[in-house]
Amino acid sequence: MIPALGNVCQIMTKHMHMLVCCRNSWDEKILVNDYILEELKFWYFECESLSFKRIVPMNRMPQRVIFTDASQYAGAGFISNDNKIVHFMFDDQWKQFETYTNDSRFASVIRDLPSFVESARSSATIKKYKCYFKKFEKWCNTCSLECLPATITTVSLYLGGLIQQGSSVAILDSSFYAIKWFHDFHFKHNPCSDKFLGLIYEGGRRMLSKPIIKKEPITPDILNRIVLKFGDSSDLKKLRVVVLFLLGFSGFLRYSELANIKMSNIEFYDSYIKICIEKSKTDLYRRGNSVIIAATVSRPYISTMNKIVKVSENELQELVSVAVNSLKAGNIIAVPTDTIYGVAGLVQNSEAVDRLYSVKNRDYNKPVAISVADISDVYRWGQVTVPQALLAKLLPGPVTVVLNRTTDLNPELNPKTSLVGIRIPDHEFIREVARSCQEPLALTSANISSAQSTLRVEEFENLWPKLDKIFDDGMLGDTFHSRQGSTVVDLSKKGVYKIIRDGSSLKNTVQVLSSYGLTDNNTS
């Protein structure tokens, strides 16, 4: 008998063929009826060989006969003697590891393999793949088709539909690679690797592609015009844009790279700056890249931006280190407080104190207060005359307490008075700076002497050239009351107090002092 192949087989097993085609999914179990059994018996008894290979050895009859229908992904079979139907996935990527799951040497490795595979793509890419595969899965469910594993036909129809709808190239790309990724993850064979499907995909990309309208490239002349127009602006936002243009042009940086640059990523040198790019589209293994930009005419603007440091809770310790290093080098810095912006230097450094007076054009006969981190520091630098509980109700806060100074304090600070004003601002940054310096900060308002106090760093722009660092914590207040600064109270004598400056916390200060029995000595 000559074996019957192709359409002849389909005709001569029409009942089995029809039943298989009517399944809702590839692995749905089917009930083999008498008609199918008759067809199978025909093939079993009448077909001696197929493709020149014997189906049944001539010397003996088998105990069981299995009739199978299989694709490149999965199979189903009927065991004639036992009337059983079996379904199997012979292509599951992870089946090969089942043998080793109970082996303690490999169990933990096998458990982590999926995460290793996912690490081959960024988390954003995986998220996008999941989103687009979910759309494919929904379409398959609507059409009663299997999405995983999907056949070449199914994927072809889906991509063809996207092309016919006029979807964008980005959607076509994302859909194709999402389907490809999920099949690569789960199966050894991938419908997206099929050449015919590849032609559909490539053809769709060509049909959906739109002509690219190239924008005018930025040139040095354009940069010069930007710098001339905005480079001298007092608006920090405009100045920041100028610097971003210059850095991006000089370092060949993408916007995403520029937007993620942090203060800690930039190192300044005499003849160049070095920028560490932590994440980049081309840095697949996230090893980080460094960009060197030589000094040019744009350097003054970069230098200015180097001075201005945005205060961030996420980088607080790093910023504190920057401030401490600057102060210990004898520099003057601008800092936010719980009231207004101030300028500060180290109290025990006489040159820094002189520089502080010079920055403000301040009369040397006017004393400067000191800022410390904790109430225990008040006892070291001042002779306390009130209960500690009273101090704890005023500090930290917008109050300066005036006490007799101790001998530990630099004698060149306020040499014409035995008193010293001590502050503990209710602001974490300046307190951490004082704590890390392990000595007080000489602190006064960030303005030219006798000018209005400042609530934004832009308001004391005229001091910038004289400052080493400017720590910007945004707008500190928005009312006239906000500009009053701290309330200054003299507590150098026991049992009495004297208000030297009303400040922003006068009412609360007087209430606290009165509650502890102190009397007002303002009239004396």
mmCIF file of N, CA and C in Angstrom, residues 372-491:
data_model
loop_
_atom_site.group_PDB
_atom_site.id
_atom_site.type_symbol
_atom_site.label_atom_id
_atom_site.label_comp_id
_atom_site.label_asym_id
_atom_site.label_seq_id
_atom_site.Cartn_x
_atom_site.Cartn_y
_atom_site.Cartn_z
ATOM 1 N N VAL A 372 24.924 77.195 66.423
ATOM 2 C CA VAL A 372 25.395 75.887 66.883
ATOM 3 C C VAL A 372 24.338 74.831 66.558
ATOM 4 N N ALA A 373 24.689 73.579 66.833
ATOM 5 C CA ALA A 373 23.808 72.476 66.435
ATOM 6 C C ALA A 373 22.822 72.072 67.520
ATOM 7 N N ASP A 374 23.276 72.048 68.782
ATOM 8 C CA ASP A 374 22.460 71.493 69.859
ATOM 9 C C ASP A 374 22.527 72.373 71.104
ATOM 10 N N ILE A 375 21.572 72.165 72.007
ATOM 11 C CA ILE A 375 21.527 72.955 73.242
ATOM 12 C C ILE A 375 22.781 72.736 74.079
ATOM 13 N N SER A 376 23.336 71.537 74.039
ATOM 14 C CA SER A 376 24.571 71.279 74.796
ATOM 15 C C SER A 376 25.701 72.199 74.341
ATOM 16 N N ASP A 377 25.672 72.610 73.061
ATOM 17 C CA ASP A 377 26.703 73.521 72.552
ATOM 18 C C ASP A 377 26.561 74.918 73.146
ATOM 19 N N VAL A 378 25.327 75.293 73.491
ATOM 20 C CA VAL A 378 25.103 76.619 74.076
ATOM 21 C C VAL A 378 25.900 76.751 75.373
ATOM 22 N N TYR A 379 25.943 75.679 76.151
ATOM 23 C CA TYR A 379 26.652 75.698 77.434
ATOM 24 C C TYR A 379 28.162 75.808 77.244
ATOM 25 N N ARG A 380 28.663 75.349 76.117
ATOM 26 C CA ARG A 380 30.106 75.419 75.887
ATOM 27 C C ARG A 380 30.560 76.831 75.530
ATOM 28 N N TRP A 381 29.724 77.548 74.780
ATOM 29 C CA TRP A 381 30.149 78.848 74.268
ATOM 30 C C TRP A 381 29.535 80.030 75.016
ATOM 31 N N GLY A 382 28.509 79.774 75.827
ATOM 32 C CA GLY A 382 27.884 80.850 76.590
ATOM 33 C C GLY A 382 27.647 80.441 78.031
ATOM 34 N N GLN A 383 27.576 81.434 78.921
ATOM 35 C CA GLN A 383 27.324 81.175 80.341
ATOM 36 C C GLN A 383 25.813 81.246 80.574
ATOM 37 N N VAL A 384 25.194 80.079 80.638
ATOM 38 C CA VAL A 384 23.732 79.973 80.677
ATOM 39 C C VAL A 384 23.211 80.369 82.057
ATOM 40 N N THR A 385 22.157 81.191 82.071
ATOM 41 C CA THR A 385 21.579 81.685 83.329
ATOM 42 C C THR A 385 20.145 81.208 83.537
ATOM 43 N N VAL A 386 19.632 80.413 82.612
ATOM 44 C CA VAL A 386 18.234 79.971 82.692
ATOM 45 C C VAL A 386 18.187 78.448 82.685
ATOM 46 N N PRO A 387 17.073 77.857 83.127
ATOM 47 C CA PRO A 387 16.957 76.389 83.107
ATOM 48 C C PRO A 387 17.064 75.835 81.684
ATOM 49 N N GLN A 388 17.579 74.628 81.594
ATOM 50 C CA GLN A 388 17.711 73.993 80.277
ATOM 51 C C GLN A 388 16.343 73.775 79.641
ATOM 52 N N ALA A 389 15.333 73.515 80.467
ATOM 53 C CA ALA A 389 13.984 73.309 79.940
ATOM 54 C C ALA A 389 13.477 74.561 79.235
ATOM 55 N N LEU A 390 13.855 75.735 79.753
ATOM 56 C CA LEU A 390 13.456 76.993 79.108
ATOM 57 C C LEU A 390 14.126 77.103 77.736
ATOM 58 N N LEU A 391 15.421 76.804 77.703
ATOM 59 C CA LEU A 391 16.133 76.855 76.417
ATOM 60 C C LEU A 391 15.502 75.900 75.407
ATOM 61 N N ALA A 392 15.090 74.735 75.904
ATOM 62 C CA ALA A 392 14.523 73.722 75.012
ATOM 63 C C ALA A 392 13.205 74.179 74.398
ATOM 64 N N LYS A 393 12.519 75.133 75.050
ATOM 65 C CA LYS A 393 11.267 75.643 74.491
ATOM 66 C C LYS A 393 11.507 76.755 73.471
ATOM 67 N N LEU A 394 12.694 77.342 73.516
ATOM 68 C CA LEU A 394 13.021 78.402 72.557
ATOM 69 C C LEU A 394 13.866 77.896 71.393
ATOM 70 N N LEU A 395 14.675 76.887 71.654
ATOM 71 C CA LEU A 395 15.628 76.400 70.660
ATOM 72 C C LEU A 395 15.464 74.893 70.451
ATOM 73 N N PRO A 396 15.623 74.395 69.208
ATOM 74 C CA PRO A 396 15.852 75.166 67.983
ATOM 75 C C PRO A 396 14.632 76.018 67.636
ATOM 76 N N GLY A 397 14.887 77.171 67.043
ATOM 77 C CA GLY A 397 13.805 78.055 66.662
ATOM 78 C C GLY A 397 14.329 79.421 66.273
ATOM 79 N N PRO A 398 13.432 80.332 65.895
ATOM 80 C CA PRO A 398 13.829 81.658 65.403
ATOM 81 C C PRO A 398 14.145 82.635 66.538
ATOM 82 N N VAL A 399 15.033 82.213 67.424
ATOM 83 C CA VAL A 399 15.399 83.021 68.597
ATOM 84 C C VAL A 399 16.919 83.028 68.733
ATOM 85 N N THR A 400 17.473 84.205 69.051
ATOM 86 C CA THR A 400 18.894 84.331 69.377
ATOM 87 C C THR A 400 18.997 84.717 70.847
ATOM 88 N N VAL A 401 19.661 83.860 71.634
ATOM 89 C CA VAL A 401 19.823 84.173 73.059
ATOM 90 C C VAL A 401 21.203 84.799 73.264
ATOM 91 N N VAL A 402 21.226 85.914 73.970
ATOM 92 C CA VAL A 402 22.480 86.630 74.226
ATOM 93 C C VAL A 402 22.947 86.285 75.631
ATOM 94 N N LEU A 403 24.170 85.761 75.728
ATOM 95 C CA LEU A 403 24.746 85.332 77.006
ATOM 96 C C LEU A 403 26.157 85.884 77.138
ATOM 97 N N ASN A 404 26.674 85.811 78.341
ATOM 98 C CA ASN A 404 28.092 86.107 78.519
ATOM 99 C C ASN A 404 28.899 84.987 77.870
ATOM 100 N N ARG A 405 29.910 85.344 77.136
ATOM 101 C CA ARG A 405 30.704 84.374 76.394
ATOM 102 C C ARG A 405 31.645 83.616 77.323
ATOM 103 N N THR A 406 32.040 82.426 76.904
ATOM 104 C CA THR A 406 33.042 81.655 77.645
ATOM 105 C C THR A 406 34.412 81.917 77.035
ATOM 106 N N THR A 407 35.430 81.486 77.725
ATOM 107 C CA THR A 407 36.798 81.724 77.247
ATOM 108 C C THR A 407 37.155 80.852 76.047
ATOM 109 N N ASP A 408 36.322 79.825 75.763
ATOM 110 C CA ASP A 408 36.605 78.959 74.608
ATOM 111 C C ASP A 408 36.375 79.677 73.283
ATOM 112 N N LEU A 409 35.564 80.728 73.302
ATOM 113 C CA LEU A 409 35.202 81.408 72.063
ATOM 114 C C LEU A 409 36.350 82.284 71.574
ATOM 115 N N ASN A 410 36.527 82.327 70.266
ATOM 116 C CA ASN A 410 37.581 83.127 69.640
ATOM 117 C C ASN A 410 37.515 84.575 70.147
ATOM 118 N N PRO A 411 38.551 85.072 70.813
ATOM 119 C CA PRO A 411 38.514 86.433 71.376
ATOM 120 C C PRO A 411 38.437 87.522 70.305
ATOM 121 N N GLU A 412 38.785 87.178 69.056
ATOM 122 C CA GLU A 412 38.734 88.176 67.987
ATOM 123 C C GLU A 412 37.339 88.318 67.397
ATOM 124 N N LEU A 413 36.407 87.477 67.851
ATOM 125 C CA LEU A 413 35.013 87.641 67.449
ATOM 126 C C LEU A 413 34.344 88.600 68.427
ATOM 127 N N ASN A 414 33.808 89.689 67.925
ATOM 128 C CA ASN A 414 33.148 90.700 68.767
ATOM 129 C C ASN A 414 34.045 91.099 69.951
ATOM 130 N N PRO A 415 35.242 91.576 69.665
ATOM 131 C CA PRO A 415 36.207 91.828 70.753
ATOM 132 C C PRO A 415 35.792 92.950 71.711
ATOM 133 N N LYS A 416 34.849 93.791 71.302
ATOM 134 C CA LYS A 416 34.487 94.939 72.132
ATOM 135 C C LYS A 416 33.307 94.659 73.056
ATOM 136 N N THR A 417 32.885 93.390 73.132
ATOM 137 C CA THR A 417 31.789 93.036 74.039
ATOM 138 C C THR A 417 32.059 91.680 74.668
ATOM 139 N N SER A 418 31.579 91.514 75.876
ATOM 140 C CA SER A 418 31.730 90.230 76.571
ATOM 141 C C SER A 418 30.548 89.310 76.298
ATOM 142 N N LEU A 419 29.598 89.806 75.523
ATOM 143 C CA LEU A 419 28.394 89.030 75.234
ATOM 144 C C LEU A 419 28.506 88.354 73.868
ATOM 145 N N VAL A 420 27.679 87.334 73.676
ATOM 146 C CA VAL A 420 27.599 86.672 72.375
ATOM 147 C C VAL A 420 26.166 86.187 72.151
ATOM 148 N N GLY A 421 25.663 86.401 70.943
ATOM 149 C CA GLY A 421 24.347 85.885 70.571
ATOM 150 C C GLY A 421 24.488 84.476 70.007
ATOM 151 N N ILE A 422 23.676 83.563 70.514
ATOM 152 C CA ILE A 422 23.773 82.154 70.095
ATOM 153 C C ILE A 422 22.443 81.707 69.501
ATOM 154 N N ARG A 423 22.513 81.095 68.319
ATOM 155 C CA ARG A 423 21.324 80.609 67.610
ATOM 156 C C ARG A 423 21.408 79.109 67.387
ATOM 157 N N ILE A 424 20.239 78.464 67.398
ATOM 158 C CA ILE A 424 20.102 77.093 66.873
ATOM 159 C C ILE A 424 18.931 77.150 65.898
ATOM 160 N N PRO A 425 19.186 77.464 64.634
ATOM 161 C CA PRO A 425 18.080 77.545 63.666
ATOM 162 C C PRO A 425 17.362 76.206 63.542
ATOM 163 N N ASP A 426 16.065 76.271 63.382
ATOM 164 C CA ASP A 426 15.279 75.048 63.189
ATOM 165 C C ASP A 426 15.344 74.644 61.714
ATOM 166 N N HIS A 427 16.558 74.338 61.283
ATOM 167 C CA HIS A 427 16.799 73.942 59.890
ATOM 168 C C HIS A 427 17.879 72.868 59.901
ATOM 169 N N GLU A 428 17.527 71.705 59.416
ATOM 170 C CA GLU A 428 18.405 70.537 59.539
ATOM 171 C C GLU A 428 19.755 70.753 58.874
ATOM 172 N N PHE A 429 19.766 71.424 57.724
ATOM 173 C CA PHE A 429 21.012 71.564 56.978
ATOM 174 C C PHE A 429 22.064 72.333 57.774
ATOM 175 N N ILE A 430 21.721 73.531 58.250
ATOM 176 C CA ILE A 430 22.722 74.350 58.940
ATOM 177 C C ILE A 430 23.131 73.717 60.269
ATOM 178 N N ARG A 431 22.208 73.017 60.919
ATOM 179 C CA ARG A 431 22.567 72.341 62.166
ATOM 180 C C ARG A 431 23.555 71.202 61.905
ATOM 181 N N GLU A 432 23.331 70.446 60.823
ATOM 182 C CA GLU A 432 24.250 69.359 60.480
ATOM 183 C C GLU A 432 25.628 69.899 60.110
ATOM 184 N N VAL A 433 25.651 71.055 59.462
ATOM 185 C CA VAL A 433 26.936 71.664 59.105
ATOM 186 C C VAL A 433 27.702 72.034 60.371
ATOM 187 N N ALA A 434 27.023 72.691 61.313
ATOM 188 C CA ALA A 434 27.676 73.080 62.571
ATOM 189 C C ALA A 434 28.130 71.852 63.354
ATOM 190 N N ARG A 435 27.305 70.822 63.348
ATOM 191 C CA ARG A 435 27.648 69.590 64.069
ATOM 192 C C ARG A 435 28.877 68.926 63.455
ATOM 193 N N SER A 436 28.944 68.906 62.135
ATOM 194 C CA SER A 436 30.073 68.271 61.452
ATOM 195 C C SER A 436 31.349 69.089 61.587
ATOM 196 N N CYS A 437 31.215 70.411 61.670
ATOM 197 C CA CYS A 437 32.400 71.271 61.846
ATOM 198 C C CYS A 437 32.952 71.176 63.262
ATOM 199 N N GLN A 438 32.098 70.767 64.206
ATOM 200 C CA GLN A 438 32.471 70.655 65.619
ATOM 201 C C GLN A 438 32.905 72.000 66.205
ATOM 202 N N GLU A 439 32.361 73.054 65.642
ATOM 203 C CA GLU A 439 32.561 74.399 66.187
ATOM 204 C C GLU A 439 31.461 75.295 65.627
ATOM 205 N N PRO A 440 31.228 76.442 66.262
ATOM 206 C CA PRO A 440 30.124 77.299 65.820
ATOM 207 C C PRO A 440 30.405 77.951 64.471
ATOM 208 N N LEU A 441 29.327 78.409 63.861
ATOM 209 C CA LEU A 441 29.422 79.208 62.646
ATOM 210 C C LEU A 441 29.151 80.660 63.014
ATOM 211 N N ALA A 442 29.976 81.558 62.524
ATOM 212 C CA ALA A 442 29.652 82.982 62.628
ATOM 213 C C ALA A 442 28.575 83.245 61.588
ATOM 214 N N LEU A 443 27.413 83.713 62.023
ATOM 215 C CA LEU A 443 26.245 83.789 61.139
ATOM 216 C C LEU A 443 25.623 85.171 61.175
ATOM 217 N N THR A 444 25.394 85.715 59.992
ATOM 218 C CA THR A 444 24.685 86.983 59.873
ATOM 219 C C THR A 444 23.861 86.952 58.599
ATOM 220 N N SER A 445 22.971 87.915 58.434
ATOM 221 C CA SER A 445 22.040 87.886 57.300
ATOM 222 C C SER A 445 22.767 88.051 55.969
ATOM 223 N N ALA A 446 22.216 87.410 54.929
ATOM 224 C CA ALA A 446 22.828 87.437 53.593
ATOM 225 C C ALA A 446 22.358 88.678 52.837
ATOM 226 N N ASN A 447 22.967 89.794 53.148
ATOM 227 C CA ASN A 447 22.667 91.056 52.469
ATOM 228 C C ASN A 447 23.786 92.041 52.774
ATOM 229 N N ILE A 448 23.822 93.096 51.995
ATOM 230 C CA ILE A 448 24.727 94.187 52.343
ATOM 231 C C ILE A 448 24.208 94.812 53.629
ATOM 232 N N SER A 449 25.103 95.174 54.512
ATOM 233 C CA SER A 449 24.710 95.686 55.823
ATOM 234 C C SER A 449 23.667 96.794 55.699
ATOM 235 N N SER A 450 22.600 96.676 56.497
ATOM 236 C CA SER A 450 21.477 97.623 56.569
ATOM 237 C C SER A 450 20.470 97.458 55.433
ATOM 238 N N ALA A 451 20.746 96.566 54.468
ATOM 239 C CA ALA A 451 19.781 96.329 53.390
ATOM 240 C C ALA A 451 18.727 95.328 53.860
ATOM 241 N N GLN A 452 17.678 95.178 53.056
ATOM 242 C CA GLN A 452 16.586 94.270 53.407
ATOM 243 C C GLN A 452 17.088 92.827 53.465
ATOM 244 N N SER A 453 16.607 92.075 54.458
ATOM 245 C CA SER A 453 16.982 90.666 54.559
ATOM 246 C C SER A 453 16.395 89.890 53.380
ATOM 247 N N THR A 454 16.927 88.699 53.141
ATOM 248 C CA THR A 454 16.602 87.982 51.898
ATOM 249 C C THR A 454 15.932 86.642 52.172
ATOM 250 N N LEU A 455 14.967 86.319 51.295
ATOM 251 C CA LEU A 455 14.234 85.053 51.392
ATOM 252 C C LEU A 455 14.521 84.132 50.210
ATOM 253 N N ARG A 456 15.209 84.647 49.187
ATOM 254 C CA ARG A 456 15.601 83.852 48.021
ATOM 255 C C ARG A 456 17.053 84.167 47.693
ATOM 256 N N VAL A 457 17.757 83.200 47.125
ATOM 257 C CA VAL A 457 19.177 83.424 46.824
ATOM 258 C C VAL A 457 19.359 84.506 45.765
ATOM 259 N N GLU A 458 18.359 84.674 44.890
ATOM 260 C CA GLU A 458 18.479 85.701 43.853
ATOM 261 C C GLU A 458 18.512 87.104 44.454
ATOM 262 N N GLU A 459 17.994 87.257 45.668
ATOM 263 C CA GLU A 459 17.912 88.583 46.281
ATOM 264 C C GLU A 459 19.258 89.085 46.794
ATOM 265 N N PHE A 460 20.225 88.196 46.945
ATOM 266 C CA PHE A 460 21.558 88.670 47.339
ATOM 267 C C PHE A 460 22.589 88.305 46.264
ATOM 268 N N GLU A 461 22.165 88.431 45.018
ATOM 269 C CA GLU A 461 23.028 88.104 43.882
ATOM 270 C C GLU A 461 24.312 88.934 43.893
ATOM 271 N N ASN A 462 24.233 90.155 44.432
ATOM 272 C CA ASN A 462 25.421 91.013 44.466
ATOM 273 C C ASN A 462 26.519 90.458 45.377
ATOM 274 N N LEU A 463 26.167 89.493 46.242
ATOM 275 C CA LEU A 463 27.176 88.888 47.118
ATOM 276 C C LEU A 463 27.807 87.635 46.501
ATOM 277 N N TRP A 464 27.205 87.097 45.457
ATOM 278 C CA TRP A 464 27.663 85.824 44.894
ATOM 279 C C TRP A 464 29.162 85.785 44.598
ATOM 280 N N PRO A 465 29.713 86.815 43.954
ATOM 281 C CA PRO A 465 31.147 86.734 43.620
ATOM 282 C C PRO A 465 32.047 86.590 44.847
ATOM 283 N N LYS A 466 31.554 87.001 46.014
ATOM 284 C CA LYS A 466 32.376 86.954 47.229
ATOM 285 C C LYS A 466 32.171 85.664 48.025
ATOM 286 N N LEU A 467 31.246 84.830 47.570
ATOM 287 C CA LEU A 467 30.915 83.601 48.299
ATOM 288 C C LEU A 467 31.477 82.387 47.577
ATOM 289 N N ASP A 468 31.865 81.384 48.355
ATOM 290 C CA ASP A 468 32.396 80.163 47.743
ATOM 291 C C ASP A 468 31.272 79.214 47.349
ATOM 292 N N LYS A 469 30.258 79.095 48.189
ATOM 293 C CA LYS A 469 29.110 78.239 47.902
ATOM 294 C C LYS A 469 27.830 78.953 48.318
ATOM 295 N N ILE A 470 26.768 78.687 47.556
ATOM 296 C CA ILE A 470 25.454 79.253 47.861
ATOM 297 C C ILE A 470 24.477 78.085 47.931
ATOM 298 N N PHE A 471 24.017 77.765 49.110
ATOM 299 C CA PHE A 471 23.117 76.625 49.289
ATOM 300 C C PHE A 471 21.670 77.115 49.198
ATOM 301 N N ASP A 472 21.027 76.707 48.121
ATOM 302 C CA ASP A 472 19.702 77.221 47.766
ATOM 303 C C ASP A 472 18.614 76.256 48.239
ATOM 304 N N ASP A 473 17.781 76.720 49.165
ATOM 305 C CA ASP A 473 16.649 75.912 49.639
ATOM 306 C C ASP A 473 15.320 76.532 49.215
ATOM 307 N N GLY A 474 15.367 77.286 48.115
ATOM 308 C CA GLY A 474 14.140 77.867 47.592
ATOM 309 C C GLY A 474 13.666 79.061 48.402
ATOM 310 N N MET A 475 12.402 79.382 48.252
ATOM 311 C CA MET A 475 11.789 80.515 48.949
ATOM 312 C C MET A 475 11.546 80.140 50.406
ATOM 313 N N LEU A 476 12.079 80.932 51.329
ATOM 314 C CA LEU A 476 11.955 80.616 52.755
ATOM 315 C C LEU A 476 10.693 81.199 53.378
ATOM 316 N N GLY A 477 10.061 82.125 52.706
ATOM 317 C CA GLY A 477 8.837 82.750 53.203
ATOM 318 C C GLY A 477 8.304 83.696 52.157
ATOM 319 N N ASP A 478 7.098 84.221 52.383
ATOM 320 C CA ASP A 478 6.525 85.102 51.358
ATOM 321 C C ASP A 478 5.822 86.324 51.952
ATOM 322 N N THR A 479 6.148 86.669 53.205
ATOM 323 C CA THR A 479 5.520 87.838 53.826
ATOM 324 C C THR A 479 6.589 88.734 54.442
ATOM 325 N N PHE A 480 6.176 89.961 54.773
ATOM 326 C CA PHE A 480 7.095 90.886 55.433
ATOM 327 C C PHE A 480 7.536 90.315 56.778
ATOM 328 N N HIS A 481 6.610 89.638 57.454
ATOM 329 C CA HIS A 481 6.928 89.031 58.747
ATOM 330 C C HIS A 481 8.059 88.011 58.611
ATOM 331 N N SER A 482 8.107 87.341 57.434
ATOM 332 C CA SER A 482 9.142 86.329 57.213
ATOM 333 C C SER A 482 10.533 86.941 57.204
ATOM 334 N N ARG A 483 10.622 88.234 56.869
ATOM 335 C CA ARG A 483 11.926 88.891 56.746
ATOM 336 C C ARG A 483 12.438 89.463 58.072
ATOM 337 N N GLN A 484 11.695 89.265 59.144
ATOM 338 C CA GLN A 484 12.065 89.899 60.412
ATOM 339 C C GLN A 484 13.275 89.257 61.081
ATOM 340 N N GLY A 485 13.638 88.066 60.632
ATOM 341 C CA GLY A 485 14.773 87.400 61.257
ATOM 342 C C GLY A 485 14.410 86.871 62.633
ATOM 343 N N SER A 486 15.412 86.483 63.374
ATOM 344 C CA SER A 486 15.156 85.891 64.691
ATOM 345 C C SER A 486 14.891 86.974 65.738
ATOM 346 N N THR A 487 14.166 86.580 66.768
ATOM 347 C CA THR A 487 13.976 87.451 67.930
ATOM 348 C C THR A 487 15.236 87.367 68.791
ATOM 349 N N VAL A 488 15.812 88.521 69.124
ATOM 350 C CA VAL A 488 17.056 88.550 69.903
ATOM 351 C C VAL A 488 16.726 88.961 71.335
ATOM 352 N N VAL A 489 17.085 88.097 72.298
ATOM 353 C CA VAL A 489 16.768 88.360 73.700
ATOM 354 C C VAL A 489 18.026 88.189 74.553
ATOM 355 N N ASP A 490 18.258 89.175 75.421
ATOM 356 C CA ASP A 490 19.418 89.158 76.320
ATOM 357 C C ASP A 490 19.055 88.392 77.592
ATOM 358 N N LEU A 491 19.744 87.266 77.818
ATOM 359 C CA LEU A 491 19.534 86.452 79.022
ATOM 360 C C LEU A 491 20.822 86.376 79.842
#
